[in-house]
């Protein structure tokens, strides 16, 4: 079983819509969680960390559900510039070990 | 800081040739990662170093692949001989080992095409 699983999409949503992505993970010892964003032909960049209590950064809200072993990303009021691939990422131990990446969910925001 | 720097940005080579990819991590970061990305397989970890020492190379696909980190500011990934199936984008990433900032920062990648 893969460490991290994501729905590859694509998600095509109109501008202004709210869209949510989920990501499930297999290792209950996973410690740190992130959402990365990758634009076409660019490198992945950190979008936001995911904290146990949930956290918000402007139009973006990330949540963690340890009991069900999933994390989510909610984007409100989608902009054209939100079009990208969103990667779910985790580590097994804080401060050590490697990062495990999901294959990404592709989002296209349509005018 | 200039971020993680990779070179070259693009490489086109003929099958059988040796290819060397280079990476300069962010100063002060003690973890360095090499990833390969393809449409079919997504981002795959090839190898990572901690304080210049290879920790896990289980993702290196074959003996044709080798990686070194002679010092804290430089790493190479070498493919010899290269094959068309090695065509991919190769990313280098680095991170600080402290618990408070575990996120990794990526270079812009090297797009490798083997013909």
PDB file of C-alpha atoms in Angstrom:
ATOM      1  CA  UNK A   1       0.000   0.000   0.000  1.00  0.00           C
ATOM      2  CA  UNK A   2       1.257   3.459  -0.861  1.00  0.00           C
ATOM      3  CA  UNK A   3       2.328   5.787   1.936  1.00  0.00           C
ATOM      4  CA  UNK A   4       0.156   8.581   0.597  1.00  0.00           C
ATOM      5  CA  UNK A   5      -2.832   8.342  -1.724  1.00  0.00           C
ATOM      6  CA  UNK A   6      -4.558  11.138  -3.538  1.00  0.00           C
ATOM      7  CA  UNK A   7      -7.288  11.404  -6.121  1.00  0.00           C
ATOM      8  CA  UNK A   8      -5.367  12.544  -9.212  1.00  0.00           C
ATOM      9  CA  UNK A   9      -8.343  14.500 -10.534  1.00  0.00           C
ATOM     10  CA  UNK A  10      -8.501  16.550 -12.609  1.00  0.00           C
ATOM     11  CA  UNK A  11     -10.804  18.845 -10.733  1.00  0.00           C
ATOM     12  CA  UNK A  12     -12.243  21.486 -13.035  1.00  0.00           C
ATOM     13  CA  UNK A  13     -14.082  24.187 -11.113  1.00  0.00           C
ATOM     14  CA  UNK A  14     -15.442  27.620 -12.021  1.00  0.00           C
ATOM     15  CA  UNK A  15     -13.858  30.731 -10.662  1.00  0.00           C
ATOM     16  CA  UNK A  16     -15.224  31.555  -7.229  1.00  0.00           C
ATOM     17  CA  UNK A  17     -16.098  27.980  -6.367  1.00  0.00           C
ATOM     18  CA  UNK A  18     -15.036  26.132  -3.251  1.00  0.00           C
ATOM     19  CA  UNK A  19     -13.072  22.945  -3.802  1.00  0.00           C
ATOM     20  CA  UNK A  20     -11.696  20.356  -1.406  1.00  0.00           C
ATOM     21  CA  UNK A  21      -9.069  17.659  -1.755  1.00  0.00           C
ATOM     22  CA  UNK A  22      -8.455  14.734   0.529  1.00  0.00           C
ATOM     23  CA  UNK A  23      -5.395  12.647   0.995  1.00  0.00           C
ATOM     24  CA  UNK A  24      -5.102   9.411   2.961  1.00  0.00           C
ATOM     25  CA  UNK A  25      -1.981   7.971   4.529  1.00  0.00           C
ATOM     26  CA  UNK A  26      -1.160   4.448   5.599  1.00  0.00           C
ATOM     27  CA  UNK A  27       1.347   4.871   8.415  1.00  0.00           C
ATOM     28  CA  UNK A  28      -0.257   5.856  11.704  1.00  0.00           C
ATOM     29  CA  UNK A  29       3.163   6.997  12.950  1.00  0.00           C
ATOM     30  CA  UNK A  30       3.235   9.802  10.391  1.00  0.00           C
ATOM     31  CA  UNK A  31       4.073  13.005  12.175  1.00  0.00           C
ATOM     32  CA  UNK A  32       4.285  16.092   9.988  1.00  0.00           C
ATOM     33  CA  UNK A  33       1.948  16.927   7.143  1.00  0.00           C
ATOM     34  CA  UNK A  34       2.082  19.474   4.374  1.00  0.00           C
ATOM     35  CA  UNK A  35       0.411  20.588   1.205  1.00  0.00           C
ATOM     36  CA  UNK A  36       2.734  21.508  -1.625  1.00  0.00           C
ATOM     37  CA  UNK A  37       1.728  23.206  -4.829  1.00  0.00           C
ATOM     38  CA  UNK A  38       3.349  22.474  -8.171  1.00  0.00           C
ATOM     39  CA  UNK A  39       2.745  24.587 -11.237  1.00  0.00           C
ATOM     40  CA  UNK A  40       3.223  23.135 -14.692  1.00  0.00           C
ATOM     41  CA  UNK A  41       6.910  22.561 -15.440  1.00  0.00           C
ATOM     42  CA  UNK A  42       7.958  24.048 -12.112  1.00  0.00           C
ATOM     43  CA  UNK A  43       9.244  22.695  -8.839  1.00  0.00           C
ATOM     44  CA  UNK A  44       6.981  21.839  -5.892  1.00  0.00           C
ATOM     45  CA  UNK A  45       6.659  24.633  -3.362  1.00  0.00           C
ATOM     46  CA  UNK A  46       5.332  24.534   0.159  1.00  0.00           C
ATOM     47  CA  UNK A  47       1.774  25.828   0.322  1.00  0.00           C
ATOM     48  CA  UNK A  48       1.111  25.233   3.985  1.00  0.00           C
ATOM     49  CA  UNK A  49       1.818  22.943   6.878  1.00  0.00           C
ATOM     50  CA  UNK A  50      -1.072  21.011   8.406  1.00  0.00           C
ATOM     51  CA  UNK A  51      -1.480  21.186  12.151  1.00  0.00           C
ATOM     52  CA  UNK A  52      -3.462  18.844  14.353  1.00  0.00           C
ATOM     53  CA  UNK A  53      -5.940  21.551  15.260  1.00  0.00           C
ATOM     54  CA  UNK A  54      -6.424  22.590  11.654  1.00  0.00           C
ATOM     55  CA  UNK A  55      -5.140  25.843  10.227  1.00  0.00           C
ATOM     56  CA  UNK A  56      -6.121  28.523   7.805  1.00  0.00           C
ATOM     57  CA  UNK A  57      -4.143  30.783   5.523  1.00  0.00           C
ATOM     58  CA  UNK A  58      -6.362  33.217   3.693  1.00  0.00           C
ATOM     59  CA  UNK A  59      -8.603  31.246   1.344  1.00  0.00           C
ATOM     60  CA  UNK A  60      -6.890  27.967   2.201  1.00  0.00           C
ATOM     61  CA  UNK A  61      -7.838  25.710   5.090  1.00  0.00           C
ATOM     62  CA  UNK A  62      -5.986  22.524   5.979  1.00  0.00           C
ATOM     63  CA  UNK A  63      -7.212  19.860   8.366  1.00  0.00           C
ATOM     64  CA  UNK A  64      -5.840  16.654   9.807  1.00  0.00           C
ATOM     65  CA  UNK A  65      -7.879  13.676  10.964  1.00  0.00           C
ATOM     66  CA  UNK A  66      -5.547  11.244  12.694  1.00  0.00           C
ATOM     67  CA  UNK A  67      -8.286   8.773  13.574  1.00  0.00           C
ATOM     68  CA  UNK A  68      -9.191   8.287   9.922  1.00  0.00           C
ATOM     69  CA  UNK A  69      -5.670   9.001   8.680  1.00  0.00           C
ATOM     70  CA  UNK A  70      -6.437  11.701   6.186  1.00  0.00           C
ATOM     71  CA  UNK A  71      -5.693  15.330   5.594  1.00  0.00           C
ATOM     72  CA  UNK A  72      -7.688  17.786   3.581  1.00  0.00           C
ATOM     73  CA  UNK A  73      -7.236  21.068   1.776  1.00  0.00           C
ATOM     74  CA  UNK A  74     -10.119  23.439   1.196  1.00  0.00           C
ATOM     75  CA  UNK A  75      -9.836  26.321  -1.222  1.00  0.00           C
ATOM     76  CA  UNK A  76     -12.520  28.981  -1.055  1.00  0.00           C
ATOM     77  CA  UNK A  77     -13.322  31.546  -3.733  1.00  0.00           C
ATOM     78  CA  UNK A  78     -11.093  29.829  -6.303  1.00  0.00           C
ATOM     79  CA  UNK A  79      -8.946  32.041  -8.497  1.00  0.00           C
ATOM     80  CA  UNK A  80      -7.567  31.276 -11.927  1.00  0.00           C
ATOM     81  CA  UNK A  81      -4.114  31.431 -10.351  1.00  0.00           C
ATOM     82  CA  UNK A  82      -5.000  28.489  -8.095  1.00  0.00           C
ATOM     83  CA  UNK A  83      -4.741  26.172 -11.108  1.00  0.00           C
ATOM     84  CA  UNK A  84      -1.926  23.780 -10.254  1.00  0.00           C
ATOM     85  CA  UNK A  85      -1.227  20.317  -8.911  1.00  0.00           C
ATOM     86  CA  UNK A  86      -1.553  19.967  -5.151  1.00  0.00           C
ATOM     87  CA  UNK A  87       0.696  17.425  -3.472  1.00  0.00           C
ATOM     88  CA  UNK A  88       0.027  15.847  -0.116  1.00  0.00           C
ATOM     89  CA  UNK A  89       3.263  15.307   1.816  1.00  0.00           C
ATOM     90  CA  UNK A  90       4.177  13.765   5.136  1.00  0.00           C
ATOM     91  CA  UNK A  91       7.098  12.688   7.253  1.00  0.00           C
ATOM     92  CA  UNK A  92       7.299   9.857   9.700  1.00  0.00           C
ATOM     93  CA  UNK A  93       9.288  11.691  12.317  1.00  0.00           C
ATOM     94  CA  UNK A  94       9.570  15.381  12.887  1.00  0.00           C
ATOM     95  CA  UNK A  95      13.049  16.648  12.176  1.00  0.00           C
ATOM     96  CA  UNK A  96      14.252  13.464  10.549  1.00  0.00           C
ATOM     97  CA  UNK A  97      13.656  11.032   7.767  1.00  0.00           C
ATOM     98  CA  UNK A  98      12.447  11.745   4.293  1.00  0.00           C
ATOM     99  CA  UNK A  99       9.315  13.259   2.854  1.00  0.00           C
ATOM    100  CA  UNK A 100       6.649  11.047   1.330  1.00  0.00           C
ATOM    101  CA  UNK A 101       4.759  12.590  -1.555  1.00  0.00           C
ATOM    102  CA  UNK A 102       1.377  11.784  -2.982  1.00  0.00           C
ATOM    103  CA  UNK A 103       1.089  11.808  -6.752  1.00  0.00           C
ATOM    104  CA  UNK A 104      -0.876  15.038  -6.636  1.00  0.00           C
ATOM    105  CA  UNK A 105      -4.339  16.315  -7.460  1.00  0.00           C
ATOM    106  CA  UNK A 106      -4.655  18.492 -10.508  1.00  0.00           C
ATOM    107  CA  UNK A 107      -6.898  21.534 -10.206  1.00  0.00           C
ATOM    108  CA  UNK A 108      -8.009  23.734 -13.081  1.00  0.00           C
ATOM    109  CA  UNK A 109     -10.028  26.840 -12.300  1.00  0.00           C
ATOM    110  CA  UNK A 110     -12.121  27.879 -15.267  1.00  0.00           C
ATOM    111  CA  UNK A 111     -13.115  31.488 -16.007  1.00  0.00           C
TER     112      UNK A 111
ATOM    113  CA  UNK B   1      19.565  32.943   0.206  1.00  0.00           C
ATOM    114  CA  UNK B   2      19.345  31.959  -3.464  1.00  0.00           C
ATOM    115  CA  UNK B   3      17.522  28.741  -2.687  1.00  0.00           C
ATOM    116  CA  UNK B   4      18.434  25.306  -3.957  1.00  0.00           C
ATOM    117  CA  UNK B   5      20.370  25.608  -7.195  1.00  0.00           C
ATOM    118  CA  UNK B   6      20.441  22.862  -9.793  1.00  0.00           C
ATOM    119  CA  UNK B   7      22.331  22.589 -13.039  1.00  0.00           C
ATOM    120  CA  UNK B   8      21.870  22.120 -15.847  1.00  0.00           C
ATOM    121  CA  UNK B   9      18.224  23.109 -16.255  1.00  0.00           C
ATOM    122  CA  UNK B  10      17.895  21.006 -19.380  1.00  0.00           C
ATOM    123  CA  UNK B  11      19.965  18.121 -20.659  1.00  0.00           C
ATOM    124  CA  UNK B  12      19.539  16.195 -23.872  1.00  0.00           C
ATOM    125  CA  UNK B  13      21.871  13.286 -24.340  1.00  0.00           C
ATOM    126  CA  UNK B  14      22.218  10.158 -26.385  1.00  0.00           C
ATOM    127  CA  UNK B  15      21.621   6.743 -24.965  1.00  0.00           C
ATOM    128  CA  UNK B  16      24.774   5.314 -23.446  1.00  0.00           C
ATOM    129  CA  UNK B  17      26.274   8.643 -22.486  1.00  0.00           C
ATOM    130  CA  UNK B  18      27.130   9.651 -18.950  1.00  0.00           C
ATOM    131  CA  UNK B  19      24.981  12.343 -17.380  1.00  0.00           C
ATOM    132  CA  UNK B  20      25.878  14.350 -14.283  1.00  0.00           C
ATOM    133  CA  UNK B  21      23.342  16.481 -12.472  1.00  0.00           C
ATOM    134  CA  UNK B  22      24.447  19.010  -9.881  1.00  0.00           C
ATOM    135  CA  UNK B  23      22.873  20.528  -6.815  1.00  0.00           C
ATOM    136  CA  UNK B  24      23.771  23.218  -4.325  1.00  0.00           C
ATOM    137  CA  UNK B  25      21.514  23.052  -1.253  1.00  0.00           C
ATOM    138  CA  UNK B  26      20.456  25.964   0.895  1.00  0.00           C
ATOM    139  CA  UNK B  27      23.250  26.905   3.256  1.00  0.00           C
ATOM    140  CA  UNK B  28      22.722  25.443   6.723  1.00  0.00           C
ATOM    141  CA  UNK B  29      20.398  22.670   5.598  1.00  0.00           C
ATOM    142  CA  UNK B  30      21.652  19.271   6.679  1.00  0.00           C
ATOM    143  CA  UNK B  31      19.347  17.066   4.605  1.00  0.00           C
ATOM    144  CA  UNK B  32      19.581  16.759   0.841  1.00  0.00           C
ATOM    145  CA  UNK B  33      17.213  14.742  -1.334  1.00  0.00           C
ATOM    146  CA  UNK B  34      17.231  13.672  -4.968  1.00  0.00           C
ATOM    147  CA  UNK B  35      13.837  13.027  -6.549  1.00  0.00           C
ATOM    148  CA  UNK B  36      12.742  11.961 -10.006  1.00  0.00           C
ATOM    149  CA  UNK B  37       9.388  12.971 -11.426  1.00  0.00           C
ATOM    150  CA  UNK B  38       7.530  11.442 -14.354  1.00  0.00           C
ATOM    151  CA  UNK B  39       3.920  11.637 -15.420  1.00  0.00           C
ATOM    152  CA  UNK B  40       3.406   7.954 -14.752  1.00  0.00           C
ATOM    153  CA  UNK B  41       5.078   7.623 -11.354  1.00  0.00           C
ATOM    154  CA  UNK B  42       4.964  11.088  -9.844  1.00  0.00           C
ATOM    155  CA  UNK B  43       7.734  12.141  -7.470  1.00  0.00           C
ATOM    156  CA  UNK B  44      10.000   9.299  -6.460  1.00  0.00           C
ATOM    157  CA  UNK B  45      12.721   9.609  -3.846  1.00  0.00           C
ATOM    158  CA  UNK B  46      16.004   8.295  -5.204  1.00  0.00           C
ATOM    159  CA  UNK B  47      18.383   8.959  -2.321  1.00  0.00           C
ATOM    160  CA  UNK B  48      18.851  11.303   0.590  1.00  0.00           C
ATOM    161  CA  UNK B  49      21.825  12.500   2.619  1.00  0.00           C
ATOM    162  CA  UNK B  50      22.137  13.716   6.169  1.00  0.00           C
ATOM    163  CA  UNK B  51      25.250  15.756   6.924  1.00  0.00           C
ATOM    164  CA  UNK B  52      26.745  14.588   3.615  1.00  0.00           C
ATOM    165  CA  UNK B  53      26.266  10.908   4.440  1.00  0.00           C
ATOM    166  CA  UNK B  54      23.919   8.798   2.290  1.00  0.00           C
ATOM    167  CA  UNK B  55      21.145   7.524   4.534  1.00  0.00           C
ATOM    168  CA  UNK B  56      18.725   5.769   2.205  1.00  0.00           C
ATOM    169  CA  UNK B  57      19.481   4.908  -1.402  1.00  0.00           C
ATOM    170  CA  UNK B  58      16.806   2.274  -1.784  1.00  0.00           C
ATOM    171  CA  UNK B  59      15.085   4.386  -4.404  1.00  0.00           C
ATOM    172  CA  UNK B  60      18.045   4.391  -6.765  1.00  0.00           C
ATOM    173  CA  UNK B  61      16.707   2.328  -9.636  1.00  0.00           C
ATOM    174  CA  UNK B  62      19.854   0.568 -10.759  1.00  0.00           C
ATOM    175  CA  UNK B  63      23.615   0.493 -10.443  1.00  0.00           C
ATOM    176  CA  UNK B  64      23.719   2.904 -13.346  1.00  0.00           C
ATOM    177  CA  UNK B  65      22.698   5.588 -10.855  1.00  0.00           C
ATOM    178  CA  UNK B  66      25.101   6.971  -8.280  1.00  0.00           C
ATOM    179  CA  UNK B  67      25.065  10.022  -6.028  1.00  0.00           C
ATOM    180  CA  UNK B  68      27.698  11.786  -4.000  1.00  0.00           C
ATOM    181  CA  UNK B  69      27.846  14.639  -1.567  1.00  0.00           C
ATOM    182  CA  UNK B  70      31.505  15.541  -1.074  1.00  0.00           C
ATOM    183  CA  UNK B  71      30.679  18.541   1.109  1.00  0.00           C
ATOM    184  CA  UNK B  72      27.749  20.378   2.645  1.00  0.00           C
ATOM    185  CA  UNK B  73      27.286  22.654  -0.342  1.00  0.00           C
ATOM    186  CA  UNK B  74      27.401  20.292  -3.291  1.00  0.00           C
ATOM    187  CA  UNK B  75      25.908  17.051  -4.512  1.00  0.00           C
ATOM    188  CA  UNK B  76      25.890  15.173  -7.803  1.00  0.00           C
ATOM    189  CA  UNK B  77      23.656  12.539  -9.314  1.00  0.00           C
ATOM    190  CA  UNK B  78      25.272  10.534 -12.062  1.00  0.00           C
ATOM    191  CA  UNK B  79      23.724   8.182 -14.590  1.00  0.00           C
ATOM    192  CA  UNK B  80      26.114   5.967 -16.517  1.00  0.00           C
ATOM    193  CA  UNK B  81      25.168   4.732 -19.045  1.00  0.00           C
ATOM    194  CA  UNK B  82      21.961   6.643 -19.619  1.00  0.00           C
ATOM    195  CA  UNK B  83      18.883   5.051 -21.182  1.00  0.00           C
ATOM    196  CA  UNK B  84      15.736   6.554 -22.740  1.00  0.00           C
ATOM    197  CA  UNK B  85      13.654   5.396 -19.739  1.00  0.00           C
ATOM    198  CA  UNK B  86      15.739   7.692 -17.534  1.00  0.00           C
ATOM    199  CA  UNK B  87      14.075  10.679 -19.190  1.00  0.00           C
ATOM    200  CA  UNK B  88      12.380  12.644 -16.409  1.00  0.00           C
ATOM    201  CA  UNK B  89      12.675  15.777 -14.328  1.00  0.00           C
ATOM    202  CA  UNK B  90      15.204  15.358 -11.533  1.00  0.00           C
ATOM    203  CA  UNK B  91      14.724  17.526  -8.479  1.00  0.00           C
ATOM    204  CA  UNK B  92      17.097  18.227  -5.659  1.00  0.00           C
ATOM    205  CA  UNK B  93      15.653  19.404  -2.344  1.00  0.00           C
ATOM    206  CA  UNK B  94      17.123  20.362   0.994  1.00  0.00           C
ATOM    207  CA  UNK B  95      15.811  20.910   4.481  1.00  0.00           C
ATOM    208  CA  UNK B  96      16.915  21.751   7.927  1.00  0.00           C
ATOM    209  CA  UNK B  97      16.982  18.801  10.327  1.00  0.00           C
ATOM    210  CA  UNK B  98      15.359  20.612  13.226  1.00  0.00           C
ATOM    211  CA  UNK B  99      11.902  19.572  14.371  1.00  0.00           C
ATOM    212  CA  UNK B 100      10.387  23.010  13.985  1.00  0.00           C
ATOM    213  CA  UNK B 101      10.941  23.377  10.233  1.00  0.00           C
ATOM    214  CA  UNK B 102      10.777  19.959   8.552  1.00  0.00           C
ATOM    215  CA  UNK B 103       9.561  21.221   5.180  1.00  0.00           C
ATOM    216  CA  UNK B 104      11.828  20.798   2.145  1.00  0.00           C
ATOM    217  CA  UNK B 105      12.762  23.362  -0.459  1.00  0.00           C
ATOM    218  CA  UNK B 106      13.196  22.294  -4.042  1.00  0.00           C
ATOM    219  CA  UNK B 107      15.470  23.397  -6.817  1.00  0.00           C
ATOM    220  CA  UNK B 108      14.027  24.187 -10.216  1.00  0.00           C
ATOM    221  CA  UNK B 109      14.877  20.736 -11.500  1.00  0.00           C
ATOM    222  CA  UNK B 110      16.846  19.305 -14.386  1.00  0.00           C
ATOM    223  CA  UNK B 111      14.769  18.121 -17.318  1.00  0.00           C
ATOM    224  CA  UNK B 112      16.631  15.151 -18.755  1.00  0.00           C
ATOM    225  CA  UNK B 113      15.888  13.715 -22.166  1.00  0.00           C
ATOM    226  CA  UNK B 114      17.755  10.630 -23.307  1.00  0.00           C
ATOM    227  CA  UNK B 115      17.344   9.876 -27.001  1.00  0.00           C
TER     228      UNK B 115
END
